[in-house]
mmCIF file of C-alpha atoms and ligand atoms in Angstrom:
data_model
loop_
_atom_site.group_PDB
_atom_site.id
_atom_site.type_symbol
_atom_site.label_atom_id
_atom_site.label_comp_id
_atom_site.label_asym_id
_atom_site.label_seq_id
_atom_site.Cartn_x
_atom_site.Cartn_y
_atom_site.Cartn_z
ATOM 1 C CA MET A 504 -49.493 -26.009 -25.083
ATOM 2 C CA LYS A 505 -49.734 -29.238 -25.086
ATOM 3 C CA ASN A 506 -50.297 -30.417 -21.126
ATOM 4 C CA LYS A 507 -48.661 -27.354 -19.772
ATOM 5 C CA LYS A 508 -47.844 -27.382 -16.051
ATOM 6 C CA LEU A 509 -47.404 -24.200 -14.140
ATOM 7 C CA LEU A 510 -43.362 -25.153 -12.956
ATOM 8 C CA MET A 511 -43.054 -24.183 -9.404
ATOM 9 C CA VAL A 512 -39.638 -26.415 -9.379
ATOM 10 C CA LEU A 513 -35.946 -26.017 -8.819
ATOM 11 C CA GLY A 514 -35.672 -24.969 -12.258
ATOM 12 C CA PRO A 515 -36.469 -24.918 -14.971
ATOM 13 C CA THR A 516 -38.582 -22.107 -14.445
ATOM 14 C CA GLU A 517 -41.867 -20.437 -16.206
ATOM 15 C CA ILE A 518 -40.118 -17.255 -18.727
ATOM 16 C CA GLU A 519 -41.548 -14.500 -20.303
ATOM 17 C CA ASP A 520 -43.198 -14.814 -23.968
ATOM 18 C CA ASP A 521 -40.594 -12.113 -24.798
ATOM 19 C CA ILE A 522 -37.215 -14.084 -23.394
ATOM 20 C CA LEU A 523 -38.772 -17.798 -24.627
ATOM 21 C CA SER A 524 -39.516 -16.520 -28.067
ATOM 22 C CA LEU A 525 -35.721 -15.490 -28.659
ATOM 23 C CA GLY A 526 -34.974 -19.252 -28.524
ATOM 24 C CA ALA A 527 -37.157 -19.713 -31.430
ATOM 25 C CA GLU A 528 -35.035 -17.083 -33.633
ATOM 26 C CA PRO A 529 -32.586 -17.720 -36.654
ATOM 27 C CA GLN A 530 -28.751 -18.667 -35.679
ATOM 28 C CA VAL A 531 -26.486 -16.374 -35.584
ATOM 29 C CA TYR A 532 -22.758 -16.726 -36.279
ATOM 30 C CA MET A 533 -20.406 -15.433 -33.098
ATOM 31 C CA ARG A 534 -17.563 -15.262 -34.947
ATOM 32 C CA THR A 535 -18.033 -11.271 -35.984
ATOM 33 C CA PRO A 536 -17.449 -7.893 -34.498
ATOM 34 C CA ASP A 537 -21.315 -7.996 -34.254
ATOM 35 C CA TYR A 538 -21.467 -10.941 -31.687
ATOM 36 C CA SER A 539 -17.873 -9.630 -30.130
ATOM 37 C CA GLU A 540 -20.291 -6.720 -29.190
ATOM 38 C CA THR A 541 -23.296 -8.685 -27.957
ATOM 39 C CA LEU A 542 -20.569 -10.688 -25.703
ATOM 40 C CA LYS A 543 -19.203 -7.836 -24.678
ATOM 41 C CA LYS A 544 -22.321 -6.547 -23.119
ATOM 42 C CA ILE A 545 -23.513 -9.941 -21.087
ATOM 43 C CA PHE A 546 -19.690 -10.272 -20.264
ATOM 44 C CA ARG A 547 -20.237 -6.612 -18.328
ATOM 45 C CA ASN A 548 -23.162 -7.334 -17.153
ATOM 46 C CA LEU A 549 -22.533 -10.650 -15.629
ATOM 47 C CA GLN A 550 -19.907 -8.605 -14.014
ATOM 48 C CA TYR A 551 -22.512 -6.299 -12.539
ATOM 49 C CA ILE A 552 -24.757 -9.769 -11.322
ATOM 50 C CA PHE A 553 -21.601 -11.078 -9.627
ATOM 51 C CA GLN A 554 -20.943 -8.385 -8.273
ATOM 52 C CA THR A 555 -16.997 -8.448 -9.134
ATOM 53 C CA GLU A 556 -14.836 -6.604 -11.225
ATOM 54 C CA ASN A 557 -12.901 -10.100 -11.854
ATOM 55 C CA PRO A 558 -13.727 -12.544 -15.193
ATOM 56 C CA VAL A 559 -17.263 -14.023 -15.111
ATOM 57 C CA VAL A 560 -17.116 -16.676 -17.707
ATOM 58 C CA PHE A 561 -19.914 -18.920 -19.273
ATOM 59 C CA PHE A 562 -19.459 -23.399 -20.266
ATOM 60 C CA ALA A 563 -22.229 -24.744 -21.777
ATOM 61 C CA ALA A 564 -23.095 -26.771 -19.263
ATOM 62 C CA SER A 565 -25.374 -27.477 -16.414
ATOM 63 C CA GLY A 566 -24.080 -26.154 -12.975
ATOM 64 C CA THR A 567 -22.455 -29.645 -11.558
ATOM 65 C CA GLY A 568 -20.493 -28.721 -15.105
ATOM 66 C CA ALA A 569 -19.509 -25.553 -13.305
ATOM 67 C CA MET A 570 -18.833 -27.485 -10.327
ATOM 68 C CA GLU A 571 -16.351 -29.873 -11.550
ATOM 69 C CA ALA A 572 -14.795 -26.759 -13.903
ATOM 70 C CA ALA A 573 -14.154 -24.953 -10.110
ATOM 71 C CA VAL A 574 -12.555 -28.087 -8.693
ATOM 72 C CA THR A 575 -10.316 -28.950 -11.640
ATOM 73 C CA ASN A 576 -8.987 -25.655 -12.237
ATOM 74 C CA VAL A 577 -7.809 -23.965 -8.505
ATOM 75 C CA LEU A 578 -6.447 -27.651 -7.446
ATOM 76 C CA SER A 579 -3.757 -30.658 -6.965
ATOM 77 C CA LYS A 580 -4.139 -34.083 -6.234
ATOM 78 C CA ASP A 581 -3.253 -34.977 -2.876
ATOM 79 C CA ASP A 582 -4.288 -31.610 -1.773
ATOM 80 C CA THR A 583 -6.827 -30.790 1.237
ATOM 81 C CA ILE A 584 -9.541 -28.759 1.507
ATOM 82 C CA LEU A 585 -13.045 -28.627 3.754
ATOM 83 C CA TYR A 586 -16.881 -29.340 2.446
ATOM 84 C CA ILE A 587 -19.754 -28.427 3.996
ATOM 85 C CA ASN A 588 -22.405 -30.538 3.421
ATOM 86 C CA GLY A 589 -25.702 -29.059 4.611
ATOM 87 C CA GLY A 590 -27.815 -31.137 1.835
ATOM 88 C CA SER A 591 -27.301 -33.274 -1.726
ATOM 89 C CA PHE A 592 -25.526 -30.225 -3.023
ATOM 90 C CA GLY A 593 -22.829 -29.590 -0.197
ATOM 91 C CA GLU A 594 -22.254 -33.643 -0.485
ATOM 92 C CA ARG A 595 -21.809 -32.811 -4.280
ATOM 93 C CA TRP A 596 -18.715 -30.794 -3.661
ATOM 94 C CA GLY A 597 -17.381 -33.467 -2.020
ATOM 95 C CA LYS A 598 -18.009 -36.142 -4.116
ATOM 96 C CA ILE A 599 -17.276 -34.054 -6.992
ATOM 97 C CA CYS A 600 -13.358 -33.654 -4.903
ATOM 98 C CA GLN A 601 -13.000 -37.442 -4.461
ATOM 99 C CA LEU A 602 -12.989 -38.224 -7.682
ATOM 100 C CA HIS A 603 -10.228 -36.206 -8.784
ATOM 101 C CA GLY A 604 -7.626 -37.485 -6.003
ATOM 102 C CA ILE A 605 -8.044 -34.657 -3.811
ATOM 103 C CA LYS A 606 -8.775 -35.032 0.408
ATOM 104 C CA THR A 607 -11.908 -33.954 1.769
ATOM 105 C CA ILE A 608 -12.699 -32.451 5.420
ATOM 106 C CA GLU A 609 -16.448 -32.856 5.790
ATOM 107 C CA LEU A 610 -18.170 -30.170 7.945
ATOM 108 C CA LYS A 611 -21.671 -31.686 8.659
ATOM 109 C CA VAL A 612 -24.415 -29.771 8.798
ATOM 110 C CA PRO A 613 -27.844 -31.356 10.019
ATOM 111 C CA PHE A 614 -30.320 -31.174 7.552
ATOM 112 C CA GLY A 615 -32.469 -27.899 7.394
ATOM 113 C CA ASP A 616 -29.576 -25.779 9.436
ATOM 114 C CA SER A 617 -27.293 -23.313 8.426
ATOM 115 C CA VAL A 618 -22.940 -23.927 8.970
ATOM 116 C CA ASN A 619 -22.192 -21.373 11.729
ATOM 117 C CA PRO A 620 -19.007 -19.771 10.179
ATOM 118 C CA SER A 621 -17.447 -19.911 13.497
ATOM 119 C CA ASP A 622 -16.985 -23.985 12.593
ATOM 120 C CA VAL A 623 -15.285 -22.739 10.173
ATOM 121 C CA LYS A 624 -12.941 -20.780 11.363
ATOM 122 C CA THR A 625 -11.857 -23.466 14.122
ATOM 123 C CA ILE A 626 -11.456 -26.509 11.244
ATOM 124 C CA LEU A 627 -9.106 -23.720 9.379
ATOM 125 C CA GLU A 628 -6.642 -23.542 12.424
ATOM 126 C CA GLN A 629 -6.451 -26.993 13.359
ATOM 127 C CA ASN A 630 -5.540 -27.932 9.838
ATOM 128 C CA SER A 631 -3.101 -25.392 8.132
ATOM 129 C CA ASN A 632 -3.074 -27.676 5.008
ATOM 130 C CA ILE A 633 -6.862 -26.704 3.699
ATOM 131 C CA LYS A 634 -6.079 -25.190 0.265
ATOM 132 C CA ALA A 635 -10.228 -24.193 -0.099
ATOM 133 C CA VAL A 636 -13.450 -24.151 1.287
ATOM 134 C CA PHE A 637 -16.251 -25.216 -0.297
ATOM 135 C CA ALA A 638 -19.756 -23.912 0.462
ATOM 136 C CA THR A 639 -23.340 -23.263 -0.894
ATOM 137 C CA LEU A 640 -25.095 -19.979 -0.805
ATOM 138 C CA ASP A 641 -28.681 -21.516 -1.060
ATOM 139 C CA GLU A 642 -28.535 -25.364 -0.405
ATOM 140 C CA THR A 643 -32.052 -26.268 -2.599
ATOM 141 C CA SER A 644 -32.471 -30.025 -1.186
ATOM 142 C CA SER A 645 -33.462 -28.227 2.365
ATOM 143 C CA GLY A 646 -34.129 -24.750 1.506
ATOM 144 C CA ALA A 647 -31.491 -23.307 4.484
ATOM 145 C CA LEU A 648 -29.153 -20.156 3.624
ATOM 146 C CA THR A 649 -25.646 -20.196 4.403
ATOM 147 C CA ASP A 650 -23.606 -17.121 5.637
ATOM 148 C CA ILE A 651 -21.470 -16.812 2.793
ATOM 149 C CA LYS A 652 -20.189 -12.986 4.159
ATOM 150 C CA SER A 653 -18.914 -13.989 7.742
ATOM 151 C CA ILE A 654 -17.383 -16.976 6.188
ATOM 152 C CA GLY A 655 -15.583 -15.180 3.695
ATOM 153 C CA GLU A 656 -14.633 -13.300 6.235
ATOM 154 C CA ILE A 657 -12.541 -15.784 7.948
ATOM 155 C CA ILE A 658 -10.944 -17.112 4.961
ATOM 156 C CA LYS A 659 -10.106 -13.822 3.995
ATOM 157 C CA LYS A 660 -7.068 -14.172 6.404
ATOM 158 C CA TYR A 661 -5.673 -17.440 5.107
ATOM 159 C CA ASP A 662 -3.601 -15.965 1.981
ATOM 160 C CA ASN A 663 -3.129 -19.802 1.343
ATOM 161 C CA THR A 664 -7.012 -20.592 1.277
ATOM 162 C CA ILE A 665 -9.340 -19.769 -1.661
ATOM 163 C CA PHE A 666 -12.405 -19.745 -0.730
ATOM 164 C CA VAL A 667 -15.267 -21.352 -3.893
ATOM 165 C CA VAL A 668 -19.579 -20.762 -3.453
ATOM 166 C CA ASP A 669 -21.983 -22.820 -5.272
ATOM 167 C CA ALA A 670 -24.632 -19.954 -5.993
ATOM 168 C CA VAL A 671 -26.476 -22.083 -8.282
ATOM 169 C CA SER A 672 -30.070 -21.527 -6.881
ATOM 170 C CA GLY A 673 -28.282 -18.126 -4.247
ATOM 171 C CA LEU A 674 -27.483 -15.782 -7.366
ATOM 172 C CA ILE A 675 -29.181 -12.884 -7.562
ATOM 173 C CA VAL A 676 -32.016 -14.058 -5.018
ATOM 174 C CA GLU A 677 -29.690 -13.096 -2.074
ATOM 175 C CA PRO A 678 -27.573 -11.197 -1.790
ATOM 176 C CA ILE A 679 -23.889 -11.621 -2.965
ATOM 177 C CA GLN A 680 -20.689 -9.444 -2.667
ATOM 178 C CA THR A 681 -18.562 -11.608 -4.697
ATOM 179 C CA ASP A 682 -15.526 -9.429 -4.212
ATOM 180 C CA ASP A 683 -16.115 -7.696 -0.925
ATOM 181 C CA TRP A 684 -16.822 -10.776 0.992
ATOM 182 C CA GLY A 685 -13.641 -12.133 -0.920
ATOM 183 C CA ILE A 686 -15.210 -14.839 -2.284
ATOM 184 C CA ASP A 687 -12.585 -16.035 -4.958
ATOM 185 C CA VAL A 688 -15.082 -19.071 -7.366
ATOM 186 C CA VAL A 689 -18.615 -18.182 -7.890
ATOM 187 C CA ILE A 690 -20.315 -20.956 -9.807
ATOM 188 C CA SER A 691 -24.123 -20.873 -10.836
ATOM 189 C CA SER A 692 -26.219 -21.619 -14.068
ATOM 190 C CA SER A 693 -28.467 -20.428 -16.090
ATOM 191 C CA GLN A 694 -32.099 -22.128 -15.162
ATOM 192 C CA LYS A 695 -32.601 -20.539 -11.193
ATOM 193 C CA ALA A 696 -32.730 -16.898 -10.773
ATOM 194 C CA MET A 697 -31.115 -16.113 -14.182
ATOM 195 C CA ALA A 698 -35.330 -17.730 -15.532
ATOM 196 C CA ILE A 699 -33.176 -18.923 -19.444
ATOM 197 C CA PRO A 700 -33.414 -22.541 -20.162
ATOM 198 C CA PRO A 701 -30.750 -24.727 -18.626
ATOM 199 C CA GLY A 702 -27.789 -25.065 -20.259
ATOM 200 C CA LEU A 703 -25.007 -22.519 -19.261
ATOM 201 C CA GLY A 704 -23.056 -22.828 -16.538
ATOM 202 C CA PHE A 705 -21.318 -19.934 -15.089
ATOM 203 C CA MET A 706 -17.394 -19.129 -12.960
ATOM 204 C CA SER A 707 -16.267 -16.054 -11.833
ATOM 205 C CA ILE A 708 -12.206 -16.579 -10.850
ATOM 206 C CA SER A 709 -9.928 -13.733 -8.159
ATOM 207 C CA LYS A 710 -6.833 -13.207 -9.107
ATOM 208 C CA LYS A 711 -5.811 -15.341 -5.954
ATOM 209 C CA ALA A 712 -7.850 -18.164 -7.847
ATOM 210 C CA ILE A 713 -6.042 -17.365 -10.796
ATOM 211 C CA GLU A 714 -2.207 -17.988 -9.290
ATOM 212 C CA PHE A 715 -3.988 -21.846 -7.482
ATOM 213 C CA ALA A 716 -5.024 -22.738 -10.935
ATOM 214 C CA GLN A 717 -1.865 -21.604 -12.585
ATOM 215 C CA LYS A 718 0.160 -24.031 -10.204
ATOM 216 C CA ALA A 719 -2.610 -26.787 -10.073
ATOM 217 C CA ASN A 720 -2.090 -29.955 -11.583
ATOM 218 C CA LEU A 721 -5.440 -31.641 -12.253
ATOM 219 C CA LYS A 722 -6.407 -31.302 -15.881
ATOM 220 C CA THR A 723 -9.444 -30.061 -17.903
ATOM 221 C CA PHE A 724 -9.377 -29.803 -21.812
ATOM 222 C CA TYR A 725 -13.186 -28.232 -22.425
ATOM 223 C CA PHE A 726 -12.935 -25.901 -18.540
ATOM 224 C CA ASN A 727 -9.502 -25.126 -18.643
ATOM 225 C CA ILE A 728 -10.195 -22.027 -17.338
ATOM 226 C CA PHE A 729 -7.069 -20.273 -18.921
ATOM 227 C CA ASP A 730 -8.697 -20.690 -22.728
ATOM 228 C CA TYR A 731 -12.461 -18.863 -21.608
ATOM 229 C CA ILE A 732 -10.031 -16.126 -19.762
ATOM 230 C CA ALA A 733 -8.196 -15.282 -23.291
ATOM 231 C CA ASN A 734 -11.337 -15.600 -24.849
ATOM 232 C CA TRP A 735 -13.158 -12.786 -22.478
ATOM 233 C CA LYS A 736 -10.682 -10.633 -22.607
ATOM 234 C CA ARG A 737 -11.401 -10.347 -27.064
ATOM 235 C CA ASN A 738 -15.142 -10.282 -26.031
ATOM 236 C CA GLN A 739 -14.993 -14.332 -27.666
ATOM 237 C CA THR A 740 -15.571 -18.241 -26.421
ATOM 238 C CA PRO A 741 -13.275 -20.776 -26.668
ATOM 239 C CA PHE A 742 -15.477 -23.197 -28.110
ATOM 240 C CA THR A 743 -19.263 -22.814 -30.176
ATOM 241 C CA PRO A 744 -21.543 -21.029 -27.493
ATOM 242 C CA PRO A 745 -25.420 -22.226 -27.054
ATOM 243 C CA VAL A 746 -26.382 -19.037 -29.168
ATOM 244 C CA SER A 747 -29.879 -19.139 -28.537
ATOM 245 C CA LEU A 748 -28.934 -19.104 -24.854
ATOM 246 C CA LEU A 749 -27.033 -16.399 -25.100
ATOM 247 C CA ASN A 750 -29.409 -14.065 -26.813
ATOM 248 C CA GLN A 751 -32.179 -14.893 -24.081
ATOM 249 C CA LEU A 752 -29.230 -14.125 -21.740
ATOM 250 C CA ASP A 753 -28.515 -11.239 -22.764
ATOM 251 C CA LEU A 754 -32.100 -10.048 -22.571
ATOM 252 C CA ARG A 755 -32.269 -11.296 -19.485
ATOM 253 C CA LEU A 756 -29.137 -9.398 -17.937
ATOM 254 C CA ASP A 757 -30.856 -6.466 -19.656
ATOM 255 C CA LYS A 758 -33.642 -6.578 -17.602
ATOM 256 C CA ILE A 759 -31.799 -7.306 -14.285
ATOM 257 C CA LYS A 760 -30.032 -4.185 -15.300
ATOM 258 C CA THR A 761 -32.965 -2.133 -16.167
ATOM 259 C CA GLU A 762 -35.055 -3.137 -13.104
ATOM 260 C CA GLY A 763 -31.768 -3.085 -10.504
ATOM 261 C CA LEU A 764 -30.511 -6.416 -8.763
ATOM 262 C CA GLU A 765 -32.190 -5.510 -5.206
ATOM 263 C CA ASN A 766 -35.569 -4.752 -6.672
ATOM 264 C CA TYR A 767 -35.510 -7.883 -8.770
ATOM 265 C CA ARG A 768 -34.695 -9.890 -5.834
ATOM 266 C CA GLN A 769 -36.975 -8.087 -3.825
ATOM 267 C CA ARG A 770 -39.652 -8.438 -6.011
ATOM 268 C CA TYR A 771 -38.653 -12.346 -5.873
ATOM 269 C CA SER A 772 -38.837 -11.880 -1.788
ATOM 270 C CA HIS A 773 -42.175 -10.687 -2.101
ATOM 271 C CA ILE A 774 -43.271 -13.813 -3.991
ATOM 272 C CA THR A 775 -42.029 -16.002 -1.227
ATOM 273 C CA GLN A 776 -43.573 -14.741 1.508
ATOM 274 C CA LEU A 777 -47.331 -15.437 -0.232
ATOM 275 C CA ILE A 778 -46.107 -19.009 -0.969
ATOM 276 C CA ARG A 779 -44.951 -19.428 2.741
ATOM 277 C CA ASP A 780 -47.952 -17.444 4.028
ATOM 278 C CA GLY A 781 -50.563 -19.354 2.118
ATOM 279 C CA LEU A 782 -48.722 -22.346 2.991
ATOM 280 C CA LYS A 783 -48.670 -21.181 7.216
ATOM 281 C CA ASN A 784 -52.923 -21.351 6.443
ATOM 282 C CA LEU A 785 -52.595 -24.303 5.288
ATOM 283 C CA GLY A 786 -50.576 -25.703 7.826
ATOM 284 C CA PHE A 787 -47.497 -26.234 6.794
ATOM 285 C CA LYS A 788 -44.228 -25.157 8.450
ATOM 286 C CA VAL A 789 -41.189 -23.690 6.516
ATOM 287 C CA PHE A 790 -38.111 -26.228 7.300
ATOM 288 C CA ALA A 791 -34.981 -24.894 7.408
ATOM 289 C CA LYS A 792 -34.212 -22.242 10.449
ATOM 290 C CA GLN A 793 -32.497 -19.818 7.821
ATOM 291 C CA PRO A 794 -34.575 -20.394 4.775
ATOM 292 C CA ALA A 795 -33.156 -19.644 1.368
ATOM 293 C CA ASN A 796 -35.216 -17.018 -1.040
ATOM 294 C CA CYS A 797 -37.332 -18.838 -3.505
ATOM 295 C CA VAL A 798 -36.380 -22.239 -1.763
ATOM 296 C CA THR A 799 -39.306 -23.176 0.410
ATOM 297 C CA GLY A 800 -38.294 -26.958 2.070
ATOM 298 C CA VAL A 801 -41.671 -27.773 4.055
ATOM 299 C CA LEU A 802 -41.593 -31.118 6.310
ATOM 300 C CA CYS A 803 -45.154 -32.794 5.919
ATOM 301 C CA GLU A 804 -45.886 -34.451 9.535
ATOM 302 C CA ASN A 805 -49.879 -35.254 8.117
ATOM 303 C CA TYR A 806 -48.950 -36.405 4.761
ATOM 304 C CA ASP A 807 -47.117 -38.136 2.156
ATOM 305 C CA ALA A 808 -45.365 -35.908 0.320
ATOM 306 C CA SER A 809 -45.278 -38.195 -2.756
ATOM 307 C CA LYS A 810 -48.672 -37.976 -3.182
ATOM 308 C CA ILE A 811 -48.626 -34.116 -2.791
ATOM 309 C CA VAL A 812 -46.506 -33.478 -5.092
ATOM 310 C CA ARG A 813 -48.320 -36.553 -7.677
ATOM 311 C CA ILE A 814 -51.397 -34.910 -6.983
ATOM 312 C CA MET A 815 -50.647 -31.228 -7.884
ATOM 313 C CA ARG A 816 -48.893 -32.692 -11.413
ATOM 314 C CA GLU A 817 -51.626 -35.033 -12.346
ATOM 315 C CA LYS A 818 -55.025 -33.678 -11.285
ATOM 316 C CA TYR A 819 -54.465 -29.634 -10.991
ATOM 317 C CA ASN A 820 -51.129 -29.773 -13.506
ATOM 318 C CA VAL A 821 -48.857 -27.782 -11.265
ATOM 319 C CA GLU A 822 -45.364 -28.634 -10.856
ATOM 320 C CA ILE A 823 -43.224 -28.864 -7.106
ATOM 321 C CA ALA A 824 -40.262 -30.503 -6.397
ATOM 322 C CA PRO A 825 -40.306 -34.197 -4.740
ATOM 323 C CA SER A 826 -36.948 -34.982 -2.591
ATOM 324 C CA GLY A 827 -35.376 -38.252 -2.868
ATOM 325 C CA GLY A 828 -34.326 -41.251 -0.513
ATOM 326 C CA GLU A 829 -35.767 -41.129 2.611
ATOM 327 C CA LEU A 830 -37.347 -37.625 2.627
ATOM 328 C CA LYS A 831 -39.546 -39.221 -0.381
ATOM 329 C CA THR A 832 -42.435 -39.036 1.904
ATOM 330 C CA LYS A 833 -41.779 -36.275 3.960
ATOM 331 C CA PHE A 834 -40.162 -33.662 2.352
ATOM 332 C CA PHE A 835 -41.364 -30.888 -0.494
ATOM 333 C CA ARG A 836 -40.020 -27.973 -1.992
ATOM 334 C CA VAL A 837 -41.569 -25.102 -3.915
ATOM 335 C CA GLY A 838 -39.576 -22.674 -6.189
ATOM 336 C CA ASN A 839 -40.456 -19.505 -7.280
ATOM 337 C CA PHE A 840 -38.056 -18.561 -9.462
ATOM 338 C CA GLY A 841 -38.788 -16.914 -12.917
ATOM 339 C CA ALA A 842 -42.048 -15.840 -14.238
ATOM 340 C CA ILE A 843 -43.962 -16.693 -11.188
ATOM 341 C CA GLY A 844 -46.359 -13.440 -9.862
ATOM 342 C CA GLU A 845 -49.158 -13.425 -8.066
ATOM 343 C CA LYS A 846 -51.324 -15.266 -10.246
ATOM 344 C CA GLU A 847 -49.543 -18.050 -10.049
ATOM 345 C CA VAL A 848 -49.225 -18.035 -6.378
ATOM 346 C CA GLU A 849 -52.556 -17.907 -6.455
ATOM 347 C CA ILE A 850 -53.228 -20.819 -8.937
ATOM 348 C CA PHE A 851 -50.661 -23.123 -7.043
ATOM 349 C CA LEU A 852 -52.625 -22.121 -3.085
ATOM 350 C CA GLN A 853 -55.746 -23.451 -4.419
ATOM 351 C CA ALA A 854 -54.634 -26.399 -6.133
ATOM 352 C CA MET A 855 -52.764 -27.093 -2.838
ATOM 353 C CA ALA A 856 -55.942 -26.727 -0.526
ATOM 354 C CA LYS A 857 -57.603 -29.067 -2.995
ATOM 355 C CA THR A 858 -54.937 -31.544 -2.782
ATOM 356 C CA LEU A 859 -55.027 -31.747 0.462
ATOM 357 C CA GLU A 860 -59.207 -31.683 0.866
ATOM 358 C CA GLU A 861 -58.662 -34.849 -1.272
ATOM 359 C CA LEU A 862 -56.006 -36.576 0.940
ATOM 360 C CA ASN A 863 -57.988 -35.683 4.496
ATOM 361 C CA ARG A 864 -61.450 -37.730 2.267
HETATM 362 N N1 PMP B 1697 -26.331 -26.776 -6.888
HETATM 363 C C1 PMP B 1697 -27.288 -26.437 -6.186
HETATM 364 C C2 PMP B 1697 -27.352 -25.509 -5.035
HETATM 365 C C3 PMP B 1697 -28.063 -26.851 -7.266
HETATM 366 O O1 PMP B 1697 -29.900 -26.279 -6.825
HETATM 367 C C4 PMP B 1697 -28.439 -27.265 -8.408
HETATM 368 C C5 PMP B 1697 -29.380 -27.697 -9.276
HETATM 369 N N2 PMP B 1697 -30.647 -28.020 -8.559
HETATM 370 C C6 PMP B 1697 -27.415 -27.923 -8.821
HETATM 371 C C7 PMP B 1697 -25.898 -27.471 -7.794
HETATM 372 C C8 PMP B 1697 -26.605 -28.775 -10.171
HETATM 373 O O2 PMP B 1697 -26.741 -27.865 -10.845
HETATM 374 P P1 PMP B 1697 -27.265 -28.522 -12.303
HETATM 375 O O3 PMP B 1697 -28.587 -29.786 -11.911
HETATM 376 O O4 PMP B 1697 -27.901 -27.265 -13.229
HETATM 377 O O5 PMP B 1697 -26.186 -29.216 -12.914
#
């Protein structure tokens, strides 16, 4: 393969050959009883991954599409919502809501910190009109984990408020009990821990959120959740689905089910730990106070982070994730979603050691 890079970014990921090669298989027609059986299995397995009895549907979209689907289905213009902003993905909830004419209250969290759930409680007590609280399980821009369980406990007491969680990078790699923790909408996507190519956005929706959707006046044609749920009930999709991706998803979900969600997560945690130990030996510190699994954000005190990213890519064929804006020279992130094992960590750490050697010269 020409100039293959080792992907240790935050998606897309390294993918095992058996799943990858399914993408090159002949297409199948989806409106058949056989394909409905495949979809039935996919839908059931998604409920297992999301730990919910409620529908989990998918869109031919990336994670941001699923975020917009969540907003446009459950809210009305001029509603008021609270969003937790600890980085660019938390901030995105605010931007999407504002675009759709929703009034937003921002709970700003310093970069690298995790929100204190009692701050959510205080804001809810002070603002009886909050229709929804938006949070991010793993804030991929900083690598910080959010205590979704505690926030869910708080929101459960409010009949007129729903809880919406972005689990794009946190699903599977963090524990998330959608129903038990009182999360009404969870969104995610295919190119992180699901470790298949980008292009599928997922959304689970509770009965309470469906009631909100029945009253909501924002409009969306492609993402209309009632179309997806009606088709989900008959093991179908409203529009043409990305069949190759679904075949890859089917195998991935089978694999997770066979290994068990907890074992799958433990395996990822082990690799995350190896990366962090190795980076520590090289003199780096993990930045987040409560770090997310599989997302390691590093603040560079002695090096230009953008040079590290460039040398790793150009000389050693290892892609790690840069940061944008004012963090460009200060912060890099390493991801270990997908087929990253001990061998890949070794390659990554050796490349990093050589990169630092070069920068020290
Ligand atoms: N939310 C989080 C937490 C993410 O990590 C990402 C992708 N990095 C997104 C949302 C956006 O997903 P996408 O790029 O698939 O639209």
